[in-house]
Coordinates of N, CA and C in Angstrom, one line a residue:
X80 N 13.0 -22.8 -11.1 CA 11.8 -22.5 -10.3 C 11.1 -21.3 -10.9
X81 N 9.8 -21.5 -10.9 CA 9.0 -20.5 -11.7 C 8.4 -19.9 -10.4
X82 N 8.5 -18.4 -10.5 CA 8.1 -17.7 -9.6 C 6.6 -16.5 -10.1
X83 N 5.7 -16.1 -9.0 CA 4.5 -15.7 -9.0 C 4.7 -14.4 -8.2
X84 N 4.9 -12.9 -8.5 CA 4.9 -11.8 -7.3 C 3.5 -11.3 -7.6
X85 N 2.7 -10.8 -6.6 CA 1.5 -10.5 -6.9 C 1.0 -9.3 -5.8
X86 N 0.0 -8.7 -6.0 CA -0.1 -7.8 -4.7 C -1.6 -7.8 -5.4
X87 N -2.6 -7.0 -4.2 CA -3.8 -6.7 -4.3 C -4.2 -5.0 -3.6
X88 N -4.9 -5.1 -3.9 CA -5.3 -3.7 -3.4 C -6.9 -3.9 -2.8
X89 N -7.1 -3.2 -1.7 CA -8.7 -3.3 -0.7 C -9.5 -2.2 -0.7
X90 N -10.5 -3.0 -0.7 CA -11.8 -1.7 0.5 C -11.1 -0.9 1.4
X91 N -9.7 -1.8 2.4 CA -9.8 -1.6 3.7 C -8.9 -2.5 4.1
X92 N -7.9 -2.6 5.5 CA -6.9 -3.6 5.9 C -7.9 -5.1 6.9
X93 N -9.0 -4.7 7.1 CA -9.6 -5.7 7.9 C -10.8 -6.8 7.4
X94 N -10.0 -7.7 7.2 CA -10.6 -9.1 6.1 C -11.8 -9.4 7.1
X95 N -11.7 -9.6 8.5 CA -12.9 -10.1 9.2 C -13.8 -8.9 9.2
X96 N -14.1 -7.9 9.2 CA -14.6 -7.1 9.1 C -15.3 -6.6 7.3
X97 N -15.2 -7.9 6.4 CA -15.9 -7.4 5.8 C -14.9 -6.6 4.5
X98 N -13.9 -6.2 4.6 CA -13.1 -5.4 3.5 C -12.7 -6.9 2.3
X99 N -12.8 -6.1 1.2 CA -12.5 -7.1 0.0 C -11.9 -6.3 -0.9
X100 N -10.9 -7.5 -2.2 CA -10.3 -7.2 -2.7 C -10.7 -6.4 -3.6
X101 N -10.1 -5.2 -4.5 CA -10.4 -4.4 -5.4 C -9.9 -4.0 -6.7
X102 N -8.2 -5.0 -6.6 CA -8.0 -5.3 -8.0 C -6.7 -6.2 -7.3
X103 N -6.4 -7.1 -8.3 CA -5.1 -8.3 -8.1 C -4.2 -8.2 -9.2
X104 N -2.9 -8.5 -9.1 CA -2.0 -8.3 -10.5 C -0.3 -9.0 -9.8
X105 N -0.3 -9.9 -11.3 CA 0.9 -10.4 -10.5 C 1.6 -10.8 -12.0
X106 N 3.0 -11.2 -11.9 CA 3.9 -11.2 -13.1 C 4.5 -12.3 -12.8
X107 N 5.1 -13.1 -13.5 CA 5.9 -14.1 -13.8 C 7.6 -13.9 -13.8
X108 N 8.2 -14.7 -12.6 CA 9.6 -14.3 -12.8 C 10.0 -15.6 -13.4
X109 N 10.5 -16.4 -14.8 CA 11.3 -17.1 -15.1 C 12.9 -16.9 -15.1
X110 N 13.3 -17.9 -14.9 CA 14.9 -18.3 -15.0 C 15.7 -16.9 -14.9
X111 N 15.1 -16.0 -13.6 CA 15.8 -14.9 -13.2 C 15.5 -14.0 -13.9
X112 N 14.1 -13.7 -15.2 CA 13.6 -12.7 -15.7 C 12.2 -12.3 -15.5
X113 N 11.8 -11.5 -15.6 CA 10.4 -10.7 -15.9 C 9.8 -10.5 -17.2
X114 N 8.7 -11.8 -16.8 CA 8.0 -11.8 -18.2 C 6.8 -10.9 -18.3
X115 N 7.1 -10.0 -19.0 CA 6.2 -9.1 -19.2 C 4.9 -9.5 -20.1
X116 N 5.2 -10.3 -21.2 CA 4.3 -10.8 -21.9 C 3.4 -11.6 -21.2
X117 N 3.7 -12.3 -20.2 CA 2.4 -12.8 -19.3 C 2.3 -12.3 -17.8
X118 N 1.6 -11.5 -17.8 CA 1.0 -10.6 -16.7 C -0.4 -10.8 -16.3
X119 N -0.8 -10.6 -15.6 CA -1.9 -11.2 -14.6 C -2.8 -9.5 -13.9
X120 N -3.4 -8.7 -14.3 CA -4.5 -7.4 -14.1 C -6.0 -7.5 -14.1
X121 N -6.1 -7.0 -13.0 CA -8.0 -7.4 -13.0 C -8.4 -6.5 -11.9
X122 N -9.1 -5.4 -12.2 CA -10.1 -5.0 -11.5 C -11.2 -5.5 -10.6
X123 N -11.6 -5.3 -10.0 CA -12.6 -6.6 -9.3 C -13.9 -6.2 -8.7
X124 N -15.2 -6.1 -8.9 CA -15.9 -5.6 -8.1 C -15.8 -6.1 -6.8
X125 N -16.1 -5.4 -5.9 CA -16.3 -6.2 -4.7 C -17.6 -6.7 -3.9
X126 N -18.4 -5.8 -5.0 CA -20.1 -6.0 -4.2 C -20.6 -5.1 -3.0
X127 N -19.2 -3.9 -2.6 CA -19.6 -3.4 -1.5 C -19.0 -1.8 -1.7
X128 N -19.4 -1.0 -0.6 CA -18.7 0.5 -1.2 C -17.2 0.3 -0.7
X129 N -16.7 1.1 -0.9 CA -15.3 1.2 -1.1 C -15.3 2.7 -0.4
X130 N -14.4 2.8 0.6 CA -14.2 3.9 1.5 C -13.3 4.7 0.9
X131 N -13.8 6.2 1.2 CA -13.1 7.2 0.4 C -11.8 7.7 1.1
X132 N -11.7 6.8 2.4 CA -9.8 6.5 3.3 C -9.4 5.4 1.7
X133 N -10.1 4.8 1.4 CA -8.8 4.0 0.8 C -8.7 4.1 -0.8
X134 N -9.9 4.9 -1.5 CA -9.8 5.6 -2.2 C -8.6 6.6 -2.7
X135 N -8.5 7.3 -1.6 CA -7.3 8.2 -1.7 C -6.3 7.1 -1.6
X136 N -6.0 6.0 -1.3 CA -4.5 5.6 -1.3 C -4.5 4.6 -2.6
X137 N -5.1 3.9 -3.4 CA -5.3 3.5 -4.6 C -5.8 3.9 -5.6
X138 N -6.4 5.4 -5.5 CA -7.5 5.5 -6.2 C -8.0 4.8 -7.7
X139 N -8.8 3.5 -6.6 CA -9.7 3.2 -7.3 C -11.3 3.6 -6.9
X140 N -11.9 4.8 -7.2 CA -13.1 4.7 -7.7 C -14.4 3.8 -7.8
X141 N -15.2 4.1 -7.1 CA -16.4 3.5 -7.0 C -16.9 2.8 -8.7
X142 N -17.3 4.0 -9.4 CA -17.4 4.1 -11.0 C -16.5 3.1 -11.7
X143 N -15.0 3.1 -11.2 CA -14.6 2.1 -12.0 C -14.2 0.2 -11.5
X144 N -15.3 0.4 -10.6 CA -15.5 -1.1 -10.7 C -17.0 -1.5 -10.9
X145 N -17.5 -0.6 -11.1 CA -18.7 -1.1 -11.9 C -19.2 -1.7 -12.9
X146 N -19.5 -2.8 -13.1 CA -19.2 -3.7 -14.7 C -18.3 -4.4 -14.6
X147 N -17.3 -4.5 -13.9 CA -16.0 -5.1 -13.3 C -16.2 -6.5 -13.2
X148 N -15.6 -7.7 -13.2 CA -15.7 -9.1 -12.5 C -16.0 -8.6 -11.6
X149 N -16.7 -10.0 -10.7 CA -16.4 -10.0 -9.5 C -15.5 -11.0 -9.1
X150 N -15.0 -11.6 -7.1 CA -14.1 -12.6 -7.5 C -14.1 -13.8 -7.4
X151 N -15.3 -13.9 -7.5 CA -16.0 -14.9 -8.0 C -15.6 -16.0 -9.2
X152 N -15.5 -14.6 -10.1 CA -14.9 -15.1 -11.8 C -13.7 -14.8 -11.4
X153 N -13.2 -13.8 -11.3 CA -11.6 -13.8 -11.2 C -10.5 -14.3 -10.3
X154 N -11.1 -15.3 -9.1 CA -10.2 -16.0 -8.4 C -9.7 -17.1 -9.3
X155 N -11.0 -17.8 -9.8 CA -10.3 -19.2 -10.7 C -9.5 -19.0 -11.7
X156 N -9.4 -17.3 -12.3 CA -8.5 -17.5 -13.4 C -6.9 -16.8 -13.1
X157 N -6.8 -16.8 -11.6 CA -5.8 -16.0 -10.9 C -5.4 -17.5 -10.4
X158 N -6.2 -18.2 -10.0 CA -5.5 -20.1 -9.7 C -4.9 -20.5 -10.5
X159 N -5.4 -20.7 -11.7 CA -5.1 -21.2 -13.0 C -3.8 -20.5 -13.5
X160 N -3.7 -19.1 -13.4 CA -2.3 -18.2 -13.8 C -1.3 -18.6 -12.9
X161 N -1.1 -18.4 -11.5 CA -0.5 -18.9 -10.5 C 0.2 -20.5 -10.6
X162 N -1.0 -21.4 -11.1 CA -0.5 -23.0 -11.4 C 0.3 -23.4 -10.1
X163 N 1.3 -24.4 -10.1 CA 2.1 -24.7 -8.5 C 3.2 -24.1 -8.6
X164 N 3.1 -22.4 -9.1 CA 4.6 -21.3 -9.0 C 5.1 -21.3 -7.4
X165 N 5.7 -20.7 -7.0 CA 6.0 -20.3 -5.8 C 5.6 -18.6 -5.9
X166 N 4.5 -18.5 -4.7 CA 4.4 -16.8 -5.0 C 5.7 -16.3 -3.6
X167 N 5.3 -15.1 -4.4 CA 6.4 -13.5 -3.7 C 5.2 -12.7 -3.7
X168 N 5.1 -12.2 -2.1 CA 4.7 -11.1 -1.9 C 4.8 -9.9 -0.8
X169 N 4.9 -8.5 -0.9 CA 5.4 -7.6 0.0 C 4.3 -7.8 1.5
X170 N 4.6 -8.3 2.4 CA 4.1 -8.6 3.6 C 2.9 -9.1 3.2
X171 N 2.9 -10.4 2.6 CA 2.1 -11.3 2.0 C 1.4 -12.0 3.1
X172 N 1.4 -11.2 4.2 CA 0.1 -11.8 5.3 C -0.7 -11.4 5.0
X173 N -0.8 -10.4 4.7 CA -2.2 -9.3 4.4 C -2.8 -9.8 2.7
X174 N -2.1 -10.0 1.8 CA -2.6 -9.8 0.6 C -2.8 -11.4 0.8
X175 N -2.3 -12.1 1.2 CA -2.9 -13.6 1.9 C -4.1 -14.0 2.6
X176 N -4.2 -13.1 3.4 CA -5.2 -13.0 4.0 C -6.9 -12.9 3.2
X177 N -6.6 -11.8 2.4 CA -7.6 -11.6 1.7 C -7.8 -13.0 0.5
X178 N -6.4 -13.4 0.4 CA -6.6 -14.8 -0.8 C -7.9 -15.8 -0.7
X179 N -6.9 -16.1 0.6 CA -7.3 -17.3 1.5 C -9.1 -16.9 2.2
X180 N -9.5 -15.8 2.9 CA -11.1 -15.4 3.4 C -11.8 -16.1 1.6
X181 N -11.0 -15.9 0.1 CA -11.8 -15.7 -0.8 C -12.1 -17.4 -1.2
X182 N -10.6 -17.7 -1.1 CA -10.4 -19.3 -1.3 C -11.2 -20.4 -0.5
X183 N -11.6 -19.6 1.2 CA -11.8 -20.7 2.0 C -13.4 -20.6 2.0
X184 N -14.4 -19.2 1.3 CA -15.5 -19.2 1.1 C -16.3 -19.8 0.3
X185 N -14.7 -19.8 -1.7 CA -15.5 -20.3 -2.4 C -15.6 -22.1 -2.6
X186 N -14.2 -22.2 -2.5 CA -13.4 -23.7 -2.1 C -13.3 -24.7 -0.6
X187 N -13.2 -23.9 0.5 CA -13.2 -24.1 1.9 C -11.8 -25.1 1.6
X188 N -10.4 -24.1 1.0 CA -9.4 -24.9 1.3 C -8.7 -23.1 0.7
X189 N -7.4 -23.1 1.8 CA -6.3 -22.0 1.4 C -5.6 -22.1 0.2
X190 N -5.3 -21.3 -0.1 CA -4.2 -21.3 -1.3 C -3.0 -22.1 -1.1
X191 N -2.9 -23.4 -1.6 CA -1.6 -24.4 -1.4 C -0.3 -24.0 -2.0
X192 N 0.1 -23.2 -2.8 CA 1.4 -22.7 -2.7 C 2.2 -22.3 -2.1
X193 N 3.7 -22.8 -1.8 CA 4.2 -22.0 -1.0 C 4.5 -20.3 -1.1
X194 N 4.3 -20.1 -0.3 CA 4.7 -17.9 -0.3 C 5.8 -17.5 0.1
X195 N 6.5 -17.1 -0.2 CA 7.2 -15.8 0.0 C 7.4 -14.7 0.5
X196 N 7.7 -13.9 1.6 CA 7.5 -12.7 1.7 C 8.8 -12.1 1.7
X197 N 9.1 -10.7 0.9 CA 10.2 -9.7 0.2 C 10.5 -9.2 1.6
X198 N 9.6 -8.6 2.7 CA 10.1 -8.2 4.1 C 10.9 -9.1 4.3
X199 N 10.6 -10.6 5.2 CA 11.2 -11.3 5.5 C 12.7 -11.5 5.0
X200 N 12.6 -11.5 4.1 CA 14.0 -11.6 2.7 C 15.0 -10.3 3.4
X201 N 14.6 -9.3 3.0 CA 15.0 -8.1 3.5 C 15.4 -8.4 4.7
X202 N 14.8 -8.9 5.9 CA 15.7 -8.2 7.2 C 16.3 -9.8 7.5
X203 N 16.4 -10.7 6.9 CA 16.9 -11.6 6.8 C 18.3 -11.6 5.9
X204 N 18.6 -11.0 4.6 CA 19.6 -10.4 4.3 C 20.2 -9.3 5.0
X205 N 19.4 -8.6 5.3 CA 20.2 -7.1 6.0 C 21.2 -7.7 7.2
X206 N 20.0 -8.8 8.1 CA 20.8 -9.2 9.2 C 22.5 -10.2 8.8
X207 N 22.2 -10.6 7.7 CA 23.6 -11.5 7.5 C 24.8 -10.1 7.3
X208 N 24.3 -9.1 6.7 CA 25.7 -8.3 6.0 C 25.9 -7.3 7.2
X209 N 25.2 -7.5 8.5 CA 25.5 -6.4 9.4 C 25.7 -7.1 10.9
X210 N 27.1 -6.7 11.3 CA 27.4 -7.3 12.9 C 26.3 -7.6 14.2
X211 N 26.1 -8.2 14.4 CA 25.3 -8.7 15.3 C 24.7 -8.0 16.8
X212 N 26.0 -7.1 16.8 CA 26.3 -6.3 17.9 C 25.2 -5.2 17.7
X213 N 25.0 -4.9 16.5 CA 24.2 -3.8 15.7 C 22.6 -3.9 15.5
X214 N 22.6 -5.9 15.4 CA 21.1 -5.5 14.9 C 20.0 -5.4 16.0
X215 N 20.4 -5.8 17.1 CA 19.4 -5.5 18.4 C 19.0 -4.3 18.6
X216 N 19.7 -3.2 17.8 CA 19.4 -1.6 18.1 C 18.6 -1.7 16.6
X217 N 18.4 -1.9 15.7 CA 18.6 -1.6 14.4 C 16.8 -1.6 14.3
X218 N 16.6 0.0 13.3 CA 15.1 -0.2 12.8 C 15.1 0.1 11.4
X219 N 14.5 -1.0 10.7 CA 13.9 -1.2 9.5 C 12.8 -1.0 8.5
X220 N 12.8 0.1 7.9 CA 11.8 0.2 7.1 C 11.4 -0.6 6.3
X221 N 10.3 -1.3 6.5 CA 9.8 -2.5 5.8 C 8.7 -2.0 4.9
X222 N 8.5 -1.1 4.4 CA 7.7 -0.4 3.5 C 8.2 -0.6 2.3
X223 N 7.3 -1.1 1.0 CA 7.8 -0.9 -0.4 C 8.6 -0.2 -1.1
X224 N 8.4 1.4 -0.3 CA 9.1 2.3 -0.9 C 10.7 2.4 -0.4
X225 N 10.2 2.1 0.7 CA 12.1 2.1 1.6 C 12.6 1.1 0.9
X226 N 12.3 -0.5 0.8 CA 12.9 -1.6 0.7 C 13.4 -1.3 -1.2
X227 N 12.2 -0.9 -1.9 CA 13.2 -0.5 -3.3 C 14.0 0.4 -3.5
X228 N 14.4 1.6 -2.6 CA 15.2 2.3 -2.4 C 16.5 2.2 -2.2
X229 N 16.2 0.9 -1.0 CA 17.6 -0.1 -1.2 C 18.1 -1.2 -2.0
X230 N 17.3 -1.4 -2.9 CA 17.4 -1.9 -3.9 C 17.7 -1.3 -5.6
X231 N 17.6 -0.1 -5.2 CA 17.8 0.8 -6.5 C 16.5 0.4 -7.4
X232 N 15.0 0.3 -7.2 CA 14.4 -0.3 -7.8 C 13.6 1.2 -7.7
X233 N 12.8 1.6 -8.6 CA 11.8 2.5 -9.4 C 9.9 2.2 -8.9
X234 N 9.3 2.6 -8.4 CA 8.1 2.2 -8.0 C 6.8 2.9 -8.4
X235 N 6.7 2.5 -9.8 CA 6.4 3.9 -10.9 C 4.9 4.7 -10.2
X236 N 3.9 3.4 -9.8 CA 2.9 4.5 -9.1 C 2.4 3.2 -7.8
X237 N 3.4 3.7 -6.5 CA 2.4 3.2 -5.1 C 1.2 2.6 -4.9
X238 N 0.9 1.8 -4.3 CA -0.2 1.7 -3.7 C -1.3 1.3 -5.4
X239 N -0.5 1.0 -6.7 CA -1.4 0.2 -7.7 C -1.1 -1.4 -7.8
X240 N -1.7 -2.2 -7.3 CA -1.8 -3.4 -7.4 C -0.2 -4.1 -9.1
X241 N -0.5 -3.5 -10.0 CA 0.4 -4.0 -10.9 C 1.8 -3.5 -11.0
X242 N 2.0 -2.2 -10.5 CA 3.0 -1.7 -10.1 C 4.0 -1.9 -8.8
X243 N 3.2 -2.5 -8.1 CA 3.9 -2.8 -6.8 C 3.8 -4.2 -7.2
X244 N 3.3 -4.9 -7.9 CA 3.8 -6.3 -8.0 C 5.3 -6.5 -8.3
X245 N 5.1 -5.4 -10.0 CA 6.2 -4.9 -10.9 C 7.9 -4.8 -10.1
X246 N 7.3 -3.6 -9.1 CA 8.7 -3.4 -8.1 C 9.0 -4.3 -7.0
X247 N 7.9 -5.0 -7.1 CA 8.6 -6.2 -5.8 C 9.2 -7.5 -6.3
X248 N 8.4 -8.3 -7.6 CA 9.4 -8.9 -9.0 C 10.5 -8.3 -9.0
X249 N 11.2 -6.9 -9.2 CA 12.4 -6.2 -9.5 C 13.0 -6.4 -8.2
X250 N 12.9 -6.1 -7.3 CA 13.6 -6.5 -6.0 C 13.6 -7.7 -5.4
X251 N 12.7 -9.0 -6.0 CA 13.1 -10.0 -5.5 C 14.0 -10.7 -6.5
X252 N 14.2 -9.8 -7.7 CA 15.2 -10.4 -8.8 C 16.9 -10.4 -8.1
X253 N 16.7 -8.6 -7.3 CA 18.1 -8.6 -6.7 C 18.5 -9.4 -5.6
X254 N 17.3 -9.9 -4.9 CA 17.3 -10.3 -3.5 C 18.1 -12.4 -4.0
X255 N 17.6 -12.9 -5.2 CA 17.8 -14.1 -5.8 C 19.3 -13.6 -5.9
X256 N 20.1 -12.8 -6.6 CA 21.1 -12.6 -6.8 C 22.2 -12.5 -5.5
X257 N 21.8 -11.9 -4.3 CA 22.3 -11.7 -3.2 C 22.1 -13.2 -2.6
X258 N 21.1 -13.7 -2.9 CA 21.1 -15.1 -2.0 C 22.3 -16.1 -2.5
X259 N 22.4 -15.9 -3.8 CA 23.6 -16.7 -4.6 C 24.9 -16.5 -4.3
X260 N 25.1 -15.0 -4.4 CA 26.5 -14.8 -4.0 C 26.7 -15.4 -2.3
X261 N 25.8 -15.5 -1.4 CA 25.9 -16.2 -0.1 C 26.3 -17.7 -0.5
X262 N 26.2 -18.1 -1.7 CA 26.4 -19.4 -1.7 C 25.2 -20.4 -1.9
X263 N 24.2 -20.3 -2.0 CA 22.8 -20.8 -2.1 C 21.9 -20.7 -3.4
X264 N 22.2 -22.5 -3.4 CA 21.9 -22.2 -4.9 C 20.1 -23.2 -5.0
X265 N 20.3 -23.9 -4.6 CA 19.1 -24.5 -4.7 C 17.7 -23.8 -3.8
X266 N 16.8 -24.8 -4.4 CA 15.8 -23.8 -3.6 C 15.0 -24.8 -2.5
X267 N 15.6 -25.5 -1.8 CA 15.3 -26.0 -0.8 C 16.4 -25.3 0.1
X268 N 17.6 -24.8 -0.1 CA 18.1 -24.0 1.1 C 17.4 -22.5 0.9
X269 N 17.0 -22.0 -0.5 CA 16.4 -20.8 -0.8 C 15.5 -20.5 0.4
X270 N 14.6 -21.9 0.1 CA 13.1 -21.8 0.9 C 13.8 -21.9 2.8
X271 N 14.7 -22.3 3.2 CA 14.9 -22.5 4.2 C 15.3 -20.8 5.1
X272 N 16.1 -20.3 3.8 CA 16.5 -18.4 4.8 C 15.7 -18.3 4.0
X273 N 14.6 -17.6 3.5 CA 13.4 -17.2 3.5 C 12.5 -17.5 4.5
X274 N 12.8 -18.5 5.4 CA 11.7 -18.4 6.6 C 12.5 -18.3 7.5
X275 N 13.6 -17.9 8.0 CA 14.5 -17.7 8.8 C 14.0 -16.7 9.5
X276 N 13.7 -16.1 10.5 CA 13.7 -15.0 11.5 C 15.0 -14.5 12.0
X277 N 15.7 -13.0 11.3 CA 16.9 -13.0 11.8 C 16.6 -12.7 13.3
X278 N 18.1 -13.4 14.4 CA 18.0 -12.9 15.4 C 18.2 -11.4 15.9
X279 N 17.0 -11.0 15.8 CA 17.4 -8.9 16.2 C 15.9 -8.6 16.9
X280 N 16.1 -7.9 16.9 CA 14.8 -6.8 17.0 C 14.3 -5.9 16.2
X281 N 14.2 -6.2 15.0 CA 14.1 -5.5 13.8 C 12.6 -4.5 14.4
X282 N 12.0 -3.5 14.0 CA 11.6 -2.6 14.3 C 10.6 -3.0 12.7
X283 N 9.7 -3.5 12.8 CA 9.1 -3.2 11.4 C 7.7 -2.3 11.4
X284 N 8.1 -1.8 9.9 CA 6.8 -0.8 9.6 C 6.1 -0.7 8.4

């Protein structure tokens, strides 16, 4: 199975309201590696200003999406790179969200691949390796930085669309390797605890 990890970066968290994407970037995991040689980076105009709240958390700059695609051009060649992979993404409602407003304006149909989300994985593994008695109390940092922390994974710069693809690829390499040693080899039971909801109260953030 060929896999797609990807993240985007915004104006802003509220797709109805108007916020759009600001740059997209996603990497290729084959037969349990990271292909670096084909990588997926694009800046993106968005056609609108870009708030100096979200500025400071990606800084990307007004200036530097000027001249930029828009996503217009750069959706179809992010379809075309994607192909029928299975994507991975860190709380891939959100960076879905924004897909799909782009997909359903230009195409008036969602993104048909199945997704993935690295949270889900996470408190879905955590709940197997921890007594049951425990996870009803239990709170989970579901943040990029926490979740590669437990993963011994390196997150070279936050909040950049290519780099947080980068460390979430890296952590869903360990998370493939943990699902194995469970015994789960194919990816029809893969896909099955990947949408599992463990039973807890997980506390997410």
């Amino acid at each position: 199975t060929e896999f797609v990890i990807f993240d985007t970066e915004t104006t802003g968290l509220n797709v109805k309201r108007g916020d759009r994407i600001v740059s997209i970037s996603a990497v290729r995991l084959k037969e349990g590696r990271i292909d670096l040689s084909d990588v997926f980076h694009e800046i993106v105009n968005p056609n609108r200003d870009i708030p100096s709240a979200s500025t400071v958390v990606h800084e990307i700059l007004p200036r530097m999406v000027n001249g930029k695609p828009t996503i217009e051009k750069v959706l179809p060649d992010f379809i075309k790179y994607i192909g029928a992979s299975v994507l991975v993404a860190h709380h891939q409602w959100l960076d879905m969200s924004f897909l799909n407003r782009e997909m359903a304006r230009l195409y008036g149909i969602p993104v048909q691949n199945i997704v993935l989300d690295t949270v889900v994985l996470d408190h879905v593994l955590i709940a197997k390796k921890t007594p049951a008695s425990m996870t009803a109390t239990m709170k989970v940092d579901s943040t990029l930085s926490a979740v590669a922390e437990r993963y011994h994974v390196t997150v070279e710069e936050l909040h950049s669309s290519f780099w947080d693809a980068l460390a979430t690829a890296q952590i869903f390499q360990q998370m493939i390797k943990e699902v194995q040693r469970l015994g789960i080899l194919s990816l029809k039971d893969f896909l099955k605890l990947a949408h599992t909801r463990p039973n807890s109260d997980f506390l997410r953030s």
